[in-house]
Coordinates of N, CA and C in Angstrom, one line a residue:
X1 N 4.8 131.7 16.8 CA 5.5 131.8 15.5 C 5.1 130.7 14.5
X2 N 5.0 131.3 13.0 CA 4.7 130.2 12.3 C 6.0 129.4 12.2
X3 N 5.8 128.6 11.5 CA 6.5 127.5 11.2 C 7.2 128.3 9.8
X4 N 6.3 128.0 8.4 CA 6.9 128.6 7.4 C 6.2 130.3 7.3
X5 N 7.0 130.9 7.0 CA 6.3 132.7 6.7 C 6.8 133.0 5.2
X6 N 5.7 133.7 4.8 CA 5.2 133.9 3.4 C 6.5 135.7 3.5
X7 N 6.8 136.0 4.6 CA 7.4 136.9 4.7 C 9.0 136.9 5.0
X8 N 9.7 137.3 3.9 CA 10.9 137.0 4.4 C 11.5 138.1 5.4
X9 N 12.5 137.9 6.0 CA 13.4 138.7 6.8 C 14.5 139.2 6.1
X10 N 14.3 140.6 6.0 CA 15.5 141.5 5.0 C 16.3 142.7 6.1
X11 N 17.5 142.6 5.8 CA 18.7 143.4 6.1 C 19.0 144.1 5.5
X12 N 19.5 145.5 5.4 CA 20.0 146.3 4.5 C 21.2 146.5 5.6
X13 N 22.4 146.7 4.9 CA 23.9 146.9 5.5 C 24.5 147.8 4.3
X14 N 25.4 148.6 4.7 CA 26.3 149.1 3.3 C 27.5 148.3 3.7
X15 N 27.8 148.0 2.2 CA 29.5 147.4 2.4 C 30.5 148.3 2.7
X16 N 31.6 147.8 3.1 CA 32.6 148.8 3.7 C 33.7 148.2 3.7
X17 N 34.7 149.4 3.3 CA 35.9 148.7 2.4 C 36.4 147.6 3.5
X18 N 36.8 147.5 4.1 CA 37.4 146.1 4.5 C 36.7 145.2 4.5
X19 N 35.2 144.9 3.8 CA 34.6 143.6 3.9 C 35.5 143.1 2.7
X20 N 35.6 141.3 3.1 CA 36.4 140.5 2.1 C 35.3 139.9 1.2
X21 N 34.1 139.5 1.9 CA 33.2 138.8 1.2 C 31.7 139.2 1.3
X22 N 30.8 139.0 0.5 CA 29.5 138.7 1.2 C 29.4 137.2 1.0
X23 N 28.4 136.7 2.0 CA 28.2 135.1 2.3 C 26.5 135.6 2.3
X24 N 25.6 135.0 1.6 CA 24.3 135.0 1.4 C 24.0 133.4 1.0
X25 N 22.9 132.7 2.2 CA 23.0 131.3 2.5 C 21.2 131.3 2.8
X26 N 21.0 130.5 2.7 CA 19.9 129.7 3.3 C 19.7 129.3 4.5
X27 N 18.4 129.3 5.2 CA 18.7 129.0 6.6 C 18.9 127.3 7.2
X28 N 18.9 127.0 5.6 CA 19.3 125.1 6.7 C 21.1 125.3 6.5
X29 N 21.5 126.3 6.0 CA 23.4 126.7 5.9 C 23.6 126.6 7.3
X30 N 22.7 127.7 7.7 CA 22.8 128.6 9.2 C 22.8 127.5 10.4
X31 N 22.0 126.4 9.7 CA 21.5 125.4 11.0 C 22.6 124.8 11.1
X32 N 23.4 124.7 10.1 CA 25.2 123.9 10.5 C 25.8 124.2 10.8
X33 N 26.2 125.8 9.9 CA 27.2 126.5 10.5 C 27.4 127.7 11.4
X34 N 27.8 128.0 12.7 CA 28.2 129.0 13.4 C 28.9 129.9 12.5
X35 N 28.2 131.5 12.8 CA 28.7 132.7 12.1 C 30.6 132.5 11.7
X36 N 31.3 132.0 13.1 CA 32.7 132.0 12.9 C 33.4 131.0 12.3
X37 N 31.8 129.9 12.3 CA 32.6 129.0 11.5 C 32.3 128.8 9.6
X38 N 31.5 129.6 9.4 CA 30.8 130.1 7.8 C 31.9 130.7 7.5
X39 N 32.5 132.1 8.6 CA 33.7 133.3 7.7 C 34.9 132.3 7.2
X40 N 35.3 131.4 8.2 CA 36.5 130.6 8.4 C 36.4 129.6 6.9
X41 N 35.3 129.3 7.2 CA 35.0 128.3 6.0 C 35.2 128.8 4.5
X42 N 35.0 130.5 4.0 CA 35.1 131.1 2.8 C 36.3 131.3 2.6
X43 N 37.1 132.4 4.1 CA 37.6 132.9 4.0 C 39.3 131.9 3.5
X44 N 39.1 130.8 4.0 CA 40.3 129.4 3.8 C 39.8 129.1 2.6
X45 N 38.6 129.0 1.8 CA 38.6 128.7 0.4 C 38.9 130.0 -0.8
X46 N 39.1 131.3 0.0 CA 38.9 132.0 -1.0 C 40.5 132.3 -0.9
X47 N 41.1 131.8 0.4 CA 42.5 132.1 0.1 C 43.2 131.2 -0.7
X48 N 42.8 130.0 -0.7 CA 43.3 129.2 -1.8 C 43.0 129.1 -3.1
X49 N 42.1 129.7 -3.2 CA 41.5 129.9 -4.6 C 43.2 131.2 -5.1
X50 N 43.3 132.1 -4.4 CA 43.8 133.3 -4.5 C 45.5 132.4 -5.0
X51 N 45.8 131.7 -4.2 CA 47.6 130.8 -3.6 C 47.6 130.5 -5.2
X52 N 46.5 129.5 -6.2 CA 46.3 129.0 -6.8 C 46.4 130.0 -8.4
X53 N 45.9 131.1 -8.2 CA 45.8 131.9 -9.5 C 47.6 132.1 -10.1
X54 N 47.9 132.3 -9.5 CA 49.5 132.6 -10.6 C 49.8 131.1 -11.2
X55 N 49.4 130.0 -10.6 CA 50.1 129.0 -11.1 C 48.7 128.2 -12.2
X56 N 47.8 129.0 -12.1 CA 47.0 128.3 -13.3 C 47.3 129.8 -14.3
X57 N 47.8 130.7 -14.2 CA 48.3 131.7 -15.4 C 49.5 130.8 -15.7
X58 N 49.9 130.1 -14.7 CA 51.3 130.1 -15.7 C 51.5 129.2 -16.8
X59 N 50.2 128.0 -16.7 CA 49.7 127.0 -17.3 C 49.2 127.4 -18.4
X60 N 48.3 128.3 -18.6 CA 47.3 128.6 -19.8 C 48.2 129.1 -20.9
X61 N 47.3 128.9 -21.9 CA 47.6 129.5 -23.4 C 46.5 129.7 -23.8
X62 N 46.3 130.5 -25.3 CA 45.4 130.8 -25.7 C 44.1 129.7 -26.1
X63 N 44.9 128.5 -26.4 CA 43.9 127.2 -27.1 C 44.1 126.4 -25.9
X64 N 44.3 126.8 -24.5 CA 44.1 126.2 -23.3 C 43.7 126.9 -22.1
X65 N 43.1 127.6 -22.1 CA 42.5 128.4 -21.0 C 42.6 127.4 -19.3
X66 N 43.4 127.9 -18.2 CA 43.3 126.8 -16.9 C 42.0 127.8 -16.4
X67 N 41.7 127.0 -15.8 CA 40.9 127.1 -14.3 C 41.0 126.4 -13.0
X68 N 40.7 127.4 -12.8 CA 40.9 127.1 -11.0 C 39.7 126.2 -10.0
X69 N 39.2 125.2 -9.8 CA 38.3 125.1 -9.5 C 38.2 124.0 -7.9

């Protein structure tokens, strides 16, 4: 095996309604995180991202736009 390849490795998958996310990473991601620990990791940020949206609407105005970040 080389070391670096001029050839990448491609997947084709169709999405399907119950996917929550795609996660597309680099492979030094991969070298830290375990598959279960990458979903865990989005899926706890993307749920707080979600907790978080009514209470930055409830803040905004037009000459104040909130974000969630």
């Amino acid at each position: 095996d080389d070391i670096v390849s001029c050839i990448p490795d491609v997947l084709v998958l169709e999405r399907q309604p119950g996917d929550e996310f795609l996660l597309l990473a680099c492979d030094g991601f991969w070298d830290v995180f375990a598959n279960s620990d990458a979903v865990a990791f989005c899926s706890e940020r993307l749920a707080a991202y979600a907790a978080a949206q009514p209470l930055a609407r409830s803040h905004e105005s037009p000459s104040k736009p909130a974000m969630v970040v």
